[in-house]
Amino acid sequence: MKTTRRDFVKSAGAGTLGATLIPAALKARAPAVSDGSGYDVAVVGAGVFGAWIAYSLRQAGRKVALLDAYGPGNARASSGGQTRVIRMGYGDQEIYTRWSMRSLELWKSLFSPLGRPSLFQEVGVLWMARGEDPLTTKTLATLERLGVLHERLDRAELEHRWPQIDFGPITWAIYEPESGFLMAFHAVQATVQLAEAAGVDYLQEAVVPPEGKGRLSSVTTRSGKKVEAGTFVFACGPWLPKVFPELLGERIFPTRQEVFYFGPSPGDARFRSPAMPVWVDFAESIYGIPDFKGRGFKVAPDRHGPAFDPDAGSRIITPETLATVREFVGRRFPGLKDAPLVGSEVCQYENTSNGDFLIDRHPERDNVWLVGGGSGHGYKHGPALGDYVTARILQGGAVEARFSLATKEKIQKRAVY
Ligand SMILES: Cc1cc2nc3c(=O)[nH]c(=O)nc-3n(C[C@H](O)[C@H](O)[C@H](O)COP(=O)(O)OP(=O)(O)OC[C@H]3O[C@@H](n4cnc5c(N)ncnc54)[C@H](O)[C@@H]3O)c2cc1C
């Protein structure tokens, strides 16, 4: 069954300002709103969230500083991997489907003026399901309701289209032809590049966690610089528990996540686009991205790993996880049974209790915003989130309950995938 896309931009659920991307930003630094010494907003953390918040605020005419301890999309950051999936399906969590739809448009309009459209690869996303599968069934209904282009495929059709996959117990699937993957750290760096061109001041500085209570007037960096601003946004991903240990130490759970890249045989085109889409097997908590530019066929378990320190944690994969992943690959993709491991990454999810993002004011500092909790699915949403945070800062108003600090429990019970 095919459904066509409807106009979704107005009802995308993101901030009402909309990040209207200005190609002129590429040509000249736009003038800042105020010439005073302080910034309107200082954003700490240039991962996908901070980069888009800074860019969106600048689009709205604010004087913005963006700071990062290690650099945009650095190897320790959650946004620092090679690739991230962008899919529209989210069960019945409609807000995330709307944000994905909105974000994909914004990602594309970011990449075009930069002349780098390949930072998004429209290779399609295949959701594999078995039997009743409530998550996929709800996803189907949401995609239909919101007019996302998709197909429902039965087993015979799956085998016909992708003979290189052994579908095992899978009985049906949803295919999103206009989804795919983003070149993760490159796209964050591109966002910061464009933000700087638009007038954001980027500083590679580590911010000392602020102490005390009440309005924050400045932050200090480890090198001794003082950055003054009217509003502060801490978008520190898995570092949020370190920056605000009392508040978030037990509410954001950074977990160790391993990613594997397998090398297909020479000349074997079955595991790269257009023969292979992004695929997700929720029942087995695993997903993958086709071989791209010879970097290998990516396979990543989605189950939460052990607790992880983003500064000092070991980035070497474990033989146990490799063995589990190899077993799965041999079963589902028999042509890769003996494929060599050609690369790996160890990253971290920064999970909230249920997977909903954290976007809220600090309870004791009304000009400080806490933004994070991407929870293994946040990357794709960077643009819509940037828009949303900008709207809340500039227009006020309550945040959605699901994003509030009050809803962040100290016990993990995952509900958003
Ligand atoms: C293996 C893996 C696979 C994933 N797959 C997907 C996917 O397919 N699709 C998807 O949508 N999402 C996916 N995600 C989730 C997504 O990548 C994250 O949710 C998202 O990147 C989080 O971005 P962030 O900006 O909050 O954090 P980060 O990218 O970690 O950025 C935080 C930044 O803050 C900086 N910082 C921290 N403390 C300070 C300080 N004191 N001073 C200055 N700077 C500081 C850090 O250097 C860092 O650059 C995945 C995550 C992982 C780990």
Coordinates of C-alpha atoms and ligand atoms in Angstrom, one line a residue:
M1 CA 0.0 0.0 0.0
K2 CA 1.4 3.4 -0.9
T3 CA 0.6 6.6 0.9
T4 CA 1.6 10.0 -0.4
R5 CA 3.2 12.8 1.6
R6 CA 0.9 15.7 2.7
D7 CA 2.0 19.1 3.6
F8 CA 3.4 18.7 7.1
V9 CA 5.6 21.7 7.7
K10 CA 2.9 23.8 9.4
S11 CA 1.9 21.1 11.8
A12 CA 5.3 19.6 12.4
G13 CA 5.1 20.3 16.1
A14 CA 8.4 22.0 16.2
G15 CA 8.9 25.6 17.3
T16 CA 6.8 28.1 15.5
L17 CA 9.7 30.3 14.4
G18 CA 11.0 27.8 11.8
A19 CA 14.7 27.8 10.9
T20 CA 14.4 29.6 7.6
L21 CA 17.9 28.9 6.2
I22 CA 19.5 31.8 4.6
P23 CA 21.9 31.1 1.7
A24 CA 23.3 34.6 2.4
A25 CA 24.7 33.2 5.5
L26 CA 27.3 31.5 3.3
K27 CA 28.5 34.8 1.9
A28 CA 29.0 37.1 4.8
R29 CA 28.8 37.2 8.6
A30 CA 25.5 38.7 9.5
P31 CA 25.6 41.5 12.0
A32 CA 24.9 40.6 15.6
V33 CA 21.8 41.9 17.4
S34 CA 23.7 43.7 20.2
D35 CA 27.1 45.2 20.2
G36 CA 27.5 44.8 24.0
S37 CA 30.2 42.6 25.3
G38 CA 27.9 39.7 26.4
Y39 CA 26.0 37.3 24.2
D40 CA 22.3 36.9 24.1
V41 CA 22.7 33.2 24.4
A42 CA 25.7 30.9 25.1
V43 CA 25.3 27.3 24.0
V44 CA 27.6 24.8 25.7
G45 CA 28.1 21.7 23.6
A46 CA 28.4 21.5 19.8
G47 CA 26.9 18.1 19.2
V48 CA 23.9 17.9 16.9
F49 CA 21.6 19.5 19.5
G50 CA 23.9 22.4 20.5
A51 CA 24.9 23.1 16.9
W52 CA 21.3 23.3 15.7
I53 CA 20.2 25.4 18.7
A54 CA 23.0 27.9 18.1
Y55 CA 22.2 28.1 14.4
S56 CA 18.5 28.4 14.9
L57 CA 19.0 31.2 17.5
R58 CA 21.3 33.0 15.1
Q59 CA 18.7 32.7 12.4
A60 CA 16.3 34.4 14.8
G61 CA 18.8 37.3 15.0
R62 CA 20.4 36.5 18.4
K63 CA 24.0 37.1 19.3
V64 CA 25.2 33.6 20.0
A65 CA 28.4 31.9 21.3
L66 CA 28.8 28.1 20.9
L67 CA 31.4 26.3 23.0
D68 CA 32.7 22.8 22.8
A69 CA 35.4 21.1 24.9
Y70 CA 36.7 18.7 22.1
G71 CA 35.2 20.1 18.9
P72 CA 31.9 19.7 16.9
G73 CA 31.2 16.0 16.3
N74 CA 34.4 14.9 18.1
A75 CA 35.2 11.2 18.4
R76 CA 33.9 11.0 22.0
A77 CA 30.6 12.8 21.3
S78 CA 27.4 10.9 20.8
S79 CA 27.1 12.8 17.4
G80 CA 30.6 11.7 16.5
G81 CA 29.9 8.5 14.6
Q82 CA 30.2 8.1 10.9
T83 CA 26.5 7.7 10.2
R84 CA 23.0 8.0 11.8
V85 CA 19.7 6.6 10.6
I86 CA 16.9 9.0 9.8
R87 CA 13.5 7.3 9.8
M88 CA 10.0 8.6 10.2
G89 CA 8.5 5.5 12.0
Y90 CA 8.1 5.9 15.8
G91 CA 5.2 3.6 16.7
D92 CA 2.4 5.9 18.0
Q93 CA 4.8 8.5 19.3
E94 CA 3.6 11.0 16.7
I95 CA 5.6 14.0 17.8
Y96 CA 8.8 12.2 16.9
T97 CA 7.5 11.3 13.5
R98 CA 6.6 14.9 12.9
W99 CA 10.0 16.1 14.1
S100 CA 11.7 13.6 11.8
M101 CA 9.7 14.8 8.9
R102 CA 10.5 18.4 9.7
S103 CA 14.1 17.7 10.4
L104 CA 14.7 15.8 7.1
E105 CA 13.5 18.9 5.2
L106 CA 15.8 21.1 7.3
W107 CA 18.8 18.8 6.9
K108 CA 18.4 18.8 3.1
S109 CA 18.1 22.6 3.0
L110 CA 21.2 22.9 5.1
F111 CA 23.2 20.6 2.8
S112 CA 22.1 22.1 -0.5
P113 CA 23.6 25.6 -0.1
L114 CA 26.8 24.0 1.1
G115 CA 27.0 21.9 -2.1
R116 CA 27.1 18.8 0.1
P117 CA 23.8 17.0 -0.6
S118 CA 25.5 13.6 -0.1
L119 CA 25.5 14.2 3.7
F120 CA 22.0 12.7 3.5
Q121 CA 21.8 9.4 1.7
E122 CA 18.2 8.5 0.6
V123 CA 18.7 4.8 0.5
G124 CA 15.3 3.8 2.1
V125 CA 14.6 2.3 5.6
L126 CA 13.2 -1.2 6.0
W127 CA 11.4 -2.1 9.3
M128 CA 11.3 -5.8 9.6
A129 CA 8.4 -7.2 11.6
R130 CA 6.9 -10.5 12.7
G131 CA 3.3 -11.4 13.4
E132 CA 1.2 -8.8 15.2
D133 CA 4.3 -6.7 16.2
P134 CA 2.6 -3.8 18.1
L135 CA 5.4 -1.3 17.4
T136 CA 5.4 -1.8 13.7
T137 CA 1.6 -2.0 13.5
K138 CA 1.3 1.4 15.3
T139 CA 4.1 2.8 13.1
L140 CA 2.1 1.8 10.0
A141 CA -1.0 3.7 11.3
T142 CA 1.0 6.8 12.1
L143 CA 2.8 6.9 8.8
E144 CA -0.6 6.6 7.0
R145 CA -2.2 9.3 9.2
L146 CA 0.7 11.8 8.6
G147 CA 1.1 11.0 4.9
V148 CA 4.6 9.7 5.0
L149 CA 5.5 7.8 1.9
H150 CA 5.8 4.1 2.7
E151 CA 5.0 0.6 1.6
R152 CA 3.7 -2.4 3.5
L153 CA 5.5 -5.4 2.2
D154 CA 4.6 -9.1 2.7
R155 CA 7.1 -11.9 3.0
A156 CA 7.0 -12.9 -0.7
E157 CA 7.7 -9.3 -1.7
L158 CA 10.5 -9.0 0.7
E159 CA 12.2 -12.2 -0.6
H160 CA 11.7 -10.9 -4.2
R161 CA 13.3 -7.5 -3.5
W162 CA 16.1 -8.5 -1.2
P163 CA 17.2 -12.0 -2.0
Q164 CA 20.5 -11.4 -0.1
I165 CA 18.5 -11.2 3.2
D166 CA 17.4 -14.4 4.9
F167 CA 14.2 -13.1 6.6
G168 CA 13.9 -16.0 9.0
P169 CA 10.9 -15.4 11.3
I170 CA 10.1 -12.0 9.6
T171 CA 6.7 -12.0 8.0
W172 CA 6.2 -8.4 6.9
A173 CA 7.9 -5.0 6.8
I174 CA 7.4 -1.3 6.3
Y175 CA 9.6 0.4 3.7
E176 CA 10.2 4.1 3.9
P177 CA 11.8 5.0 0.5
E178 CA 12.5 8.6 1.3
S179 CA 14.4 7.9 4.5
G180 CA 18.0 6.8 4.9
F181 CA 21.0 8.0 6.8
L182 CA 23.0 11.1 7.6
M183 CA 26.8 11.4 7.6
A184 CA 26.8 12.2 11.3
F185 CA 30.0 14.0 12.4
H186 CA 30.4 15.6 9.0
A187 CA 26.8 17.0 9.2
V188 CA 27.4 18.4 12.6
Q189 CA 30.6 20.1 11.4
A190 CA 28.7 21.4 8.4
T191 CA 26.0 22.9 10.7
V192 CA 28.6 24.7 12.8
Q193 CA 30.3 25.9 9.7
L194 CA 27.1 27.4 8.5
A195 CA 26.3 28.8 12.0
E196 CA 29.7 30.5 12.1
A197 CA 29.2 31.9 8.6
A198 CA 25.9 33.3 9.9
G199 CA 27.6 35.0 12.8
V200 CA 27.8 32.5 15.7
D201 CA 31.1 32.7 17.6
Y202 CA 32.4 29.2 18.0
L203 CA 35.0 28.7 20.8
Q204 CA 36.8 25.4 21.4
E205 CA 36.7 25.7 25.2
A206 CA 35.7 23.4 28.0
V207 CA 33.2 25.1 30.3
V208 CA 33.7 24.6 34.1
P209 CA 30.4 23.3 35.6
P210 CA 28.7 26.3 37.1
E211 CA 28.2 26.3 40.9
G212 CA 25.5 28.0 43.1
K213 CA 22.0 29.0 42.4
G214 CA 20.0 31.8 40.8
R215 CA 20.5 33.6 37.6
L216 CA 23.7 32.8 35.8
S217 CA 25.6 35.7 34.3
S218 CA 28.7 34.0 32.9
V219 CA 30.5 30.7 32.6
T220 CA 34.2 30.2 32.9
T221 CA 36.3 28.0 30.7
R222 CA 39.1 25.7 31.8
S223 CA 41.6 28.1 30.1
G224 CA 40.3 31.0 32.2
K225 CA 38.0 32.8 29.7
K226 CA 34.7 34.3 31.0
V227 CA 31.7 34.1 28.6
E228 CA 28.8 36.4 29.6
A229 CA 25.3 35.9 28.2
G230 CA 21.7 36.5 29.0
T231 CA 20.7 32.9 28.6
F232 CA 22.7 29.7 28.7
V233 CA 21.9 26.4 27.0
F234 CA 23.8 23.3 28.2
A235 CA 23.5 20.7 25.4
C236 CA 26.3 18.5 26.7
G237 CA 24.9 15.1 25.7
P238 CA 26.4 12.3 27.8
W239 CA 28.4 14.9 29.9
L240 CA 25.2 16.4 31.4
P241 CA 25.5 14.2 34.5
K242 CA 29.0 15.5 35.0
V243 CA 28.1 19.2 34.5
F244 CA 25.0 19.0 36.8
P245 CA 25.7 16.0 39.0
E246 CA 23.1 16.7 41.7
L247 CA 20.3 17.3 39.2
L248 CA 21.1 14.9 36.4
G249 CA 23.6 12.4 37.9
E250 CA 20.9 9.9 38.3
R251 CA 18.6 11.0 35.5
I252 CA 20.7 10.7 32.4
F253 CA 22.2 7.2 31.9
P254 CA 25.2 7.1 29.5
T255 CA 25.6 3.5 28.2
R256 CA 28.4 1.9 26.2
Q257 CA 27.3 1.1 22.6
E258 CA 29.3 -0.8 20.1
V259 CA 29.2 -0.5 16.3
F260 CA 30.7 -2.9 13.8
Y261 CA 31.6 -2.6 10.1
F262 CA 31.9 -5.7 8.0
G263 CA 33.6 -5.8 4.6
P264 CA 31.7 -7.5 1.7
S265 CA 33.7 -9.6 -0.8
P266 CA 35.4 -7.7 -3.6
G267 CA 32.9 -6.4 -6.2
D268 CA 29.9 -7.7 -4.2
A269 CA 27.3 -5.0 -4.6
R270 CA 24.5 -6.7 -2.6
F271 CA 25.2 -4.9 0.6
R272 CA 25.4 -1.3 -0.6
S273 CA 22.7 1.0 -2.0
P274 CA 20.7 0.6 -4.2
A275 CA 20.6 -3.1 -3.5
M276 CA 20.5 -2.6 0.3
P277 CA 18.5 -0.1 2.4
V278 CA 19.0 0.8 6.0
W279 CA 17.3 -2.0 8.0
V280 CA 15.9 -2.3 11.5
D281 CA 15.0 -5.5 13.3
F282 CA 13.4 -4.3 16.5
A283 CA 12.5 -7.8 17.8
E284 CA 16.3 -8.5 17.9
S285 CA 17.2 -5.0 18.9
I286 CA 19.6 -4.5 16.0
Y287 CA 19.9 -2.4 12.9
G288 CA 22.3 -1.6 10.2
I289 CA 23.4 0.8 7.4
P290 CA 24.5 -0.4 3.9
D291 CA 28.2 -0.3 3.0
F292 CA 28.9 3.3 1.9
K293 CA 32.1 4.4 0.1
G294 CA 33.7 1.1 1.1
R295 CA 33.6 1.8 4.8
G296 CA 31.8 -1.5 5.5
F297 CA 28.3 -2.8 6.2
K298 CA 27.3 -1.3 9.6
V299 CA 25.7 -3.4 12.2
A300 CA 24.8 -2.0 15.7
P301 CA 23.0 -3.6 18.6
D302 CA 20.5 -1.2 20.1
R303 CA 20.3 -2.9 23.5
H304 CA 21.7 -0.6 26.2
G305 CA 25.2 -1.5 27.2
P306 CA 26.9 -1.0 30.6
A307 CA 27.4 2.5 32.2
F308 CA 30.1 4.5 30.4
D309 CA 32.3 7.5 31.0
P310 CA 32.4 9.7 27.8
D311 CA 35.8 11.2 28.6
A312 CA 37.9 8.2 29.6
G313 CA 35.9 5.1 28.7
S314 CA 37.6 2.5 26.4
R315 CA 36.6 2.8 22.8
I316 CA 37.7 -0.8 21.9
I317 CA 34.9 -3.3 21.1
T318 CA 34.5 -6.5 23.1
P319 CA 34.9 -10.0 21.7
E320 CA 31.6 -11.0 23.3
T321 CA 29.5 -8.4 21.5
L322 CA 31.4 -9.1 18.2
A323 CA 30.5 -12.8 18.5
T324 CA 26.8 -12.0 19.1
V325 CA 26.7 -9.6 16.2
R326 CA 28.6 -12.1 13.9
E327 CA 26.1 -14.8 14.7
F328 CA 23.2 -12.5 13.8
V329 CA 24.9 -11.3 10.5
G330 CA 25.6 -14.9 9.4
R331 CA 22.0 -15.8 10.0
R332 CA 20.3 -12.7 8.5
F333 CA 22.9 -11.8 5.8
P334 CA 24.4 -15.2 4.8
G335 CA 26.6 -13.5 2.1
L336 CA 28.4 -11.7 5.0
K337 CA 28.9 -14.8 7.1
D338 CA 32.7 -14.8 7.0
A339 CA 33.1 -11.1 6.1
P340 CA 36.0 -9.5 7.9
L341 CA 35.5 -6.7 10.5
V342 CA 36.9 -3.6 8.7
G343 CA 36.0 -1.0 11.3
S344 CA 34.4 -0.4 14.7
E345 CA 33.2 2.4 16.9
V346 CA 32.3 2.6 20.6
C347 CA 29.9 5.4 21.3
Q348 CA 27.5 6.1 24.1
Y349 CA 23.8 6.6 24.3
E350 CA 22.7 9.3 26.8
N351 CA 19.5 7.8 27.9
T352 CA 16.7 9.3 29.9
S353 CA 14.4 7.0 31.9
N354 CA 12.1 6.3 29.0
G355 CA 13.8 7.7 25.9
D356 CA 12.0 11.1 25.7
F357 CA 14.4 14.0 25.3
L358 CA 15.2 16.5 28.1
I359 CA 14.4 20.1 27.2
D360 CA 13.7 22.3 30.2
R361 CA 14.8 25.2 32.3
H362 CA 17.1 24.5 35.3
P363 CA 14.7 24.5 38.3
E364 CA 16.9 26.9 40.3
R365 CA 18.3 29.1 37.4
D366 CA 15.6 30.4 35.1
N367 CA 18.0 31.6 32.4
V368 CA 19.7 28.1 32.1
W369 CA 18.3 25.5 29.8
L370 CA 19.1 21.8 30.0
V371 CA 18.9 20.0 26.6
G372 CA 19.9 16.4 25.9
G373 CA 18.8 12.8 26.5
G374 CA 18.9 11.9 22.8
S375 CA 18.6 8.3 24.1
G376 CA 20.0 6.5 21.0
H377 CA 17.5 8.2 18.6
G378 CA 18.2 11.9 18.9
Y379 CA 20.5 12.6 16.1
K380 CA 18.0 12.9 13.3
H381 CA 16.0 15.4 15.3
G382 CA 18.7 18.0 15.6
P383 CA 17.0 20.6 13.3
A384 CA 13.5 20.3 14.7
L385 CA 14.9 20.4 18.3
G386 CA 16.9 23.5 17.5
D387 CA 13.8 25.2 16.3
Y388 CA 11.8 24.1 19.3
V389 CA 14.4 25.3 21.9
T390 CA 14.7 28.6 20.1
A391 CA 11.0 29.1 20.2
R392 CA 10.8 28.3 23.9
I393 CA 13.7 30.7 24.7
L394 CA 12.4 33.5 22.6
Q395 CA 8.7 33.1 23.1
G396 CA 8.5 31.5 26.5
G397 CA 5.8 29.0 27.3
A398 CA 5.8 25.6 28.9
V399 CA 7.7 22.7 27.3
E400 CA 5.9 19.6 26.3
A401 CA 5.4 17.5 29.5
R402 CA 7.3 14.6 27.9
F403 CA 10.4 16.8 27.6
S404 CA 10.3 18.2 31.2
L405 CA 12.8 17.5 33.9
A406 CA 9.9 16.4 36.1
T407 CA 9.2 13.4 33.9
K408 CA 12.7 12.2 34.1
E409 CA 12.8 9.2 36.5
K410 CA 15.8 7.7 38.2
I411 CA 14.8 4.2 37.0
Q412 CA 15.1 3.2 33.3
K413 CA 12.0 2.0 31.6
R414 CA 12.5 2.4 27.8
A415 CA 9.3 3.4 25.9
V416 CA 10.6 5.4 22.9
Y417 CA 12.6 3.6 20.2
Ligands
LIG1 C1 26.2 4.2 18.5 C2 25.1 5.2 18.4 C3 24.2 5.1 17.3 C4 23.1 6.0 17.2 N1 22.3 5.9 16.2 C5 21.4 6.9 16.0 C6 20.6 6.8 14.8 O1 20.8 5.9 13.9 N2 19.7 7.8 14.6 C7 19.5 8.8 15.5 O2 18.7 9.7 15.2 N3 20.3 8.9 16.6 C8 21.2 7.9 16.9 N4 22.0 8.0 18.0 C9 21.7 9.0 19.0 C10 22.3 10.3 18.7 O3 23.6 10.2 18.1 C11 22.5 11.2 19.9 O4 21.2 11.2 20.7 C12 22.9 12.6 19.6 O5 24.0 12.6 18.8 C13 23.1 13.4 20.9 O6 23.6 14.7 20.5 P1 24.0 15.8 21.6 O7 24.3 17.0 20.9 O8 23.0 15.8 22.7 O9 25.3 15.2 22.3 P2 26.8 15.1 21.8 O10 26.9 14.8 20.4 O11 27.6 14.2 22.7 O12 27.4 16.5 22.0 C14 27.7 17.1 23.3 C15 28.9 18.0 23.2 O13 29.1 18.7 24.4 C16 30.4 18.9 24.6 N5 30.7 19.2 26.0 C17 30.4 18.4 27.0 N6 30.7 19.0 28.2 C18 31.2 20.2 27.9 C19 31.8 21.2 28.6 N7 31.8 21.2 29.9 N8 32.2 22.3 27.9 C20 32.2 22.4 26.6 N9 31.7 21.4 25.8 C21 31.2 20.3 26.5 C22 31.1 17.6 24.1 O14 32.4 17.8 23.7 C23 30.2 17.2 22.9 O15 30.7 17.6 21.6 C24 23.0 7.1 18.2 C25 24.0 7.2 19.2 C26 25.0 6.3 19.3 C27 26.0 6.4 20.4

